[in-house]
XYZ file of C-alpha atoms in Angstrom:
309
model
C 68.302 -29.574 -36.792
C 71.477 -28.301 -38.485
C 74.494 -27.792 -36.262
C 74.968 -24.183 -35.102
C 77.658 -22.150 -36.823
C 80.864 -22.000 -34.740
C 82.060 -18.667 -33.386
C 85.048 -17.008 -35.011
C 88.326 -17.423 -33.105
C 88.712 -13.624 -32.976
C 85.463 -13.256 -31.012
C 86.405 -16.066 -28.632
C 89.860 -14.635 -28.040
C 88.621 -11.076 -27.454
C 86.466 -12.175 -24.513
C 89.502 -13.676 -22.793
C 91.791 -10.772 -23.573
C 89.346 -8.323 -21.991
C 88.791 -10.574 -18.974
C 92.497 -11.056 -18.347
C 93.153 -7.321 -18.554
C 90.441 -6.666 -15.961
C 91.761 -9.352 -13.613
C 95.296 -8.026 -13.853
C 94.198 -4.427 -13.271
C 92.163 -5.373 -10.192
C 94.423 -8.039 -8.695
C 95.185 -6.016 -5.545
C 91.601 -6.586 -4.429
C 92.630 -10.189 -3.725
C 94.953 -9.034 -0.955
C 93.848 -9.967 2.575
C 92.437 -7.430 4.994
C 92.537 -7.628 8.799
C 88.898 -8.735 8.684
C 89.497 -11.609 6.258
C 92.626 -12.720 8.131
C 90.560 -13.151 11.303
C 87.587 -14.906 9.638
C 88.036 -18.611 8.837
C 85.296 -18.606 6.194
C 86.699 -15.489 4.541
C 90.180 -17.072 4.530
C 88.827 -20.215 2.872
C 87.050 -18.101 0.242
C 90.232 -16.104 -0.403
C 92.310 -19.265 -0.807
C 89.740 -20.644 -3.234
C 89.869 -17.432 -5.268
C 93.673 -17.488 -5.267
C 93.861 -21.107 -6.411
C 91.333 -20.328 -9.154
C 93.643 -17.568 -10.386
C 96.436 -20.151 -10.613
C 94.262 -22.653 -12.457
C 92.952 -20.186 -15.015
C 96.296 -18.542 -15.716
C 97.773 -22.012 -16.164
C 95.091 -22.720 -18.771
C 95.905 -19.468 -20.584
C 99.571 -20.405 -20.792
C 98.957 -24.095 -21.570
C 96.509 -23.604 -24.425
C 98.970 -21.424 -26.313
C 96.398 -18.820 -27.337
C 97.944 -15.931 -25.407
C 100.151 -13.441 -27.199
C 103.520 -12.492 -25.716
C 101.984 -9.671 -23.651
C 99.178 -11.895 -22.361
C 101.637 -14.680 -21.575
C 103.832 -12.326 -19.532
C 100.753 -10.882 -17.849
C 99.559 -14.365 -16.875
C 102.968 -15.337 -15.500
C 103.156 -12.118 -13.486
C 99.701 -12.803 -12.062
C 100.817 -16.289 -11.003
C 103.939 -14.915 -9.323
C 101.845 -12.255 -7.585
C 99.392 -14.857 -6.286
C 102.157 -17.104 -4.918
C 104.425 -14.414 -3.544
C 102.008 -11.717 -2.389
C 98.773 -13.562 -1.637
C 100.166 -16.833 -0.265
C 103.432 -15.431 1.104
C 105.436 -18.016 -0.813
C 103.211 -20.807 0.537
C 103.513 -19.827 4.211
C 99.791 -19.017 4.383
C 98.960 -22.567 3.318
C 101.585 -24.092 5.620
C 100.102 -22.264 8.608
C 96.616 -23.449 7.725
C 97.891 -27.003 7.259
C 99.439 -26.823 10.740
C 96.204 -25.480 12.247
C 93.908 -27.936 10.406
C 96.083 -30.888 9.363
C 93.256 -33.003 7.939
C 91.427 -30.260 6.090
C 91.543 -30.635 2.290
C 91.665 -26.843 1.807
C 95.480 -26.398 1.894
C 95.885 -29.375 -0.433
C 93.363 -28.031 -2.939
C 94.805 -24.512 -2.881
C 98.414 -25.724 -3.196
C 97.849 -28.235 -6.008
C 97.688 -25.851 -9.000
C 100.782 -23.973 -7.821
C 102.683 -27.220 -7.218
C 101.804 -28.413 -10.710
C 103.258 -25.159 -12.054
C 106.555 -25.644 -10.220
C 106.013 -23.547 -7.077
C 107.180 -25.299 -3.901
C 107.004 -24.984 -0.127
C 109.111 -27.823 1.352
C 107.477 -27.687 4.774
C 104.015 -27.951 3.277
C 105.132 -30.797 1.009
C 106.352 -32.727 4.043
C 103.219 -32.057 6.092
C 100.935 -33.175 3.285
C 102.905 -36.392 2.759
C 102.613 -37.204 6.463
C 99.023 -36.244 7.190
C 97.472 -37.496 3.939
C 98.432 -41.045 4.989
C 95.793 -41.027 7.732
C 92.661 -43.098 7.137
C 90.582 -40.073 8.077
C 91.443 -38.540 4.680
C 89.625 -41.409 2.986
C 86.789 -41.441 5.513
C 86.192 -37.696 5.492
C 82.667 -37.075 4.221
C 82.268 -34.682 1.300
C 80.163 -34.190 -1.805
C 81.124 -36.491 -4.701
C 82.305 -33.613 -6.889
C 84.486 -32.290 -4.061
C 85.953 -35.773 -3.595
C 86.845 -35.828 -7.285
C 88.584 -32.472 -6.873
C 90.586 -33.728 -3.899
C 91.689 -36.808 -5.846
C 92.787 -34.585 -8.715
C 94.711 -32.352 -6.283
C 96.480 -35.413 -4.835
C 97.420 -36.481 -8.355
C 98.859 -33.036 -9.148
C 101.101 -33.118 -6.072
C 102.069 -36.775 -6.464
C 100.398 -38.038 -3.280
C 98.832 -41.485 -2.935
C 95.132 -41.231 -3.843
C 92.643 -41.256 -0.993
C 90.168 -43.165 -3.166
C 89.528 -44.664 -6.574
C 89.115 -41.934 -9.220
C 86.827 -43.908 -11.552
C 84.563 -44.901 -8.658
C 84.443 -41.271 -7.554
C 83.370 -40.215 -11.057
C 80.463 -42.652 -10.989
C 79.261 -41.293 -7.632
C 78.794 -37.814 -9.101
C 75.483 -36.701 -10.546
C 76.923 -36.642 -14.057
C 78.559 -40.036 -13.661
C 75.128 -41.604 -13.129
C 73.610 -40.018 -16.265
C 70.275 -39.041 -14.686
C 67.255 -37.548 -16.424
C 68.541 -34.395 -18.150
C 65.405 -32.389 -17.453
C 66.105 -32.568 -13.706
C 69.136 -30.282 -14.001
C 68.821 -27.313 -11.665
C 71.198 -24.513 -10.709
C 73.439 -26.389 -8.250
C 73.361 -29.597 -10.295
C 74.583 -27.644 -13.322
C 77.609 -26.408 -11.358
C 78.265 -29.985 -10.198
C 78.240 -31.049 -13.857
C 80.787 -28.427 -14.873
C 83.149 -29.215 -12.017
C 82.935 -32.943 -12.648
C 84.158 -32.238 -16.179
C 86.844 -29.841 -14.919
C 88.285 -32.464 -12.565
C 87.908 -35.294 -15.106
C 89.890 -33.346 -17.684
C 92.256 -31.555 -15.260
C 90.705 -28.227 -16.181
C 90.518 -28.958 -19.884
C 94.019 -30.380 -20.273
C 92.828 -33.915 -21.115
C 89.363 -33.839 -22.737
C 89.832 -37.460 -23.824
C 89.568 -38.508 -20.171
C 85.804 -37.960 -20.294
C 84.335 -41.495 -20.495
C 82.549 -42.131 -23.819
C 79.095 -42.590 -22.269
C 79.405 -39.282 -20.389
C 80.679 -37.519 -23.517
C 77.717 -38.862 -25.512
C 75.299 -37.767 -22.782
C 76.763 -34.247 -22.725
C 76.807 -34.010 -26.522
C 73.101 -34.791 -26.562
C 71.870 -32.589 -23.708
C 74.404 -29.789 -23.206
C 73.002 -27.618 -26.052
C 69.637 -27.397 -24.285
C 71.279 -26.475 -20.974
C 73.409 -23.838 -22.681
C 70.355 -22.274 -24.257
C 68.429 -22.371 -20.991
C 71.068 -20.538 -18.946
C 71.709 -18.073 -21.775
C 67.993 -17.255 -21.782
C 68.194 -16.732 -18.013
C 71.243 -14.496 -18.569
C 73.257 -16.336 -15.933
C 76.663 -15.589 -17.421
C 78.781 -17.268 -14.741
C 77.096 -20.629 -15.230
C 76.873 -20.180 -18.992
C 80.641 -19.564 -19.070
C 81.333 -22.785 -17.187
C 79.039 -24.718 -19.529
C 80.855 -23.201 -22.520
C 84.052 -24.703 -21.086
C 82.325 -28.083 -20.964
C 81.329 -27.675 -24.607
C 84.964 -26.961 -25.523
C 86.011 -30.209 -23.788
C 83.721 -32.418 -25.883
C 84.940 -34.459 -28.857
C 82.741 -32.356 -31.185
C 82.313 -28.923 -29.576
C 79.620 -26.661 -31.002
C 81.323 -23.339 -30.077
C 77.879 -21.927 -30.880
C 78.313 -18.511 -32.515
C 74.953 -17.174 -31.325
C 75.609 -18.148 -27.703
C 79.123 -16.716 -27.773
C 77.845 -13.448 -29.222
C 75.356 -13.168 -26.363
C 78.047 -14.038 -23.851
C 80.462 -11.478 -25.285
C 77.744 -8.820 -25.297
C 77.236 -9.306 -21.546
C 80.881 -8.420 -20.839
C 81.428 -4.813 -19.778
C 83.755 -2.546 -21.780
C 86.320 -2.888 -18.964
C 86.358 -6.680 -19.328
C 84.383 -7.599 -16.197
C 81.718 -10.274 -16.620
C 78.540 -10.109 -14.506
C 77.335 -13.145 -12.602
C 73.933 -12.615 -14.182
C 72.203 -9.961 -16.256
C 74.272 -6.786 -15.672
C 76.800 -5.649 -13.096
C 75.258 -3.808 -10.147
C 76.685 -0.475 -9.033
C 79.104 -1.153 -6.158
C 82.200 0.364 -4.674
C 85.418 -1.150 -6.131
C 85.879 -3.816 -3.427
C 82.283 -5.003 -3.660
C 82.416 -4.952 -7.451
C 85.506 -7.174 -7.433
C 83.837 -9.597 -5.028
C 80.874 -9.884 -7.409
C 82.734 -9.951 -10.717
C 86.017 -11.770 -10.152
C 84.669 -15.336 -10.467
C 82.596 -14.869 -13.634
C 85.482 -12.918 -15.153
C 87.907 -15.752 -14.362
C 85.412 -18.125 -15.963
C 85.279 -15.895 -19.045
C 89.070 -16.104 -19.385
C 88.899 -19.895 -18.951
C 86.075 -20.366 -21.463
C 87.805 -18.107 -23.971
C 91.130 -19.958 -23.779
C 89.523 -23.365 -24.153
C 87.156 -22.362 -26.957
C 89.821 -20.409 -28.880
C 92.199 -23.361 -28.707
C 89.529 -25.781 -29.967
C 88.410 -23.373 -32.699
C 91.958 -22.983 -33.981
C 92.548 -26.734 -33.901
C 89.351 -27.327 -35.875
C 90.404 -24.720 -38.427
C 93.676 -26.562 -39.022
C 92.164 -30.039 -39.402
């Protein structure tokens, strides 16, 4: 079969521009409420969402595809997340004090630390407590372990395990039968690639056998989740495509993906956005919209680099 035509950079960029505008407009919905402050699970979810904001805005700035307005908007969103949502890191320091061996503060802090934000007390606590053998022994899913190792690398802490061994314990690292991929496995695949490449920064860190495996089977997975109209997962898989040595940047898939985005810039998880009040709508849409910004930045950067080679 002939290779699919690549999407135009203008289409790829427009998806991200719309997504970033929506995220910036609705950023106050990330603020804590008395209910989320008192609920440990809600706090963990909020910290995850906040760290994802840092990761994606870092990608936007790093890939150099943002205009001056977008660049300033991304930087302002980062400052807002650190200053307003994490109280300059005090939120993470308090959680580290309450749960010293939990990986959550480490994972949430890592993208901010990599960007130059610092909380000296948290830095000290992490250096002390991450020396404990329990950090190596703590049981977690292989993909989560890979994420923790990447977070330790970002902060400059000694690794709690061997990164290459951790890669080979993941589903993707073992190159299983491609037809066994299901919903949760697909998300494990995308996050293995995210951690391998440090969120797209180093695509060459994907081992050759894994890159060959993805090059062969990713197009079928992309088509499958596009047909199911699961836009959140499709967006993550489009990031994986952009990380490969020969990305397809499939025009047809990107047109379908762009068509799913609402005029305001929000991306549904699947099919179309349900009718919710503003808080519920943000809870549903913020992750797929972050993914849309991520996928757009990565794909636009690759498209432009291919145009110049």
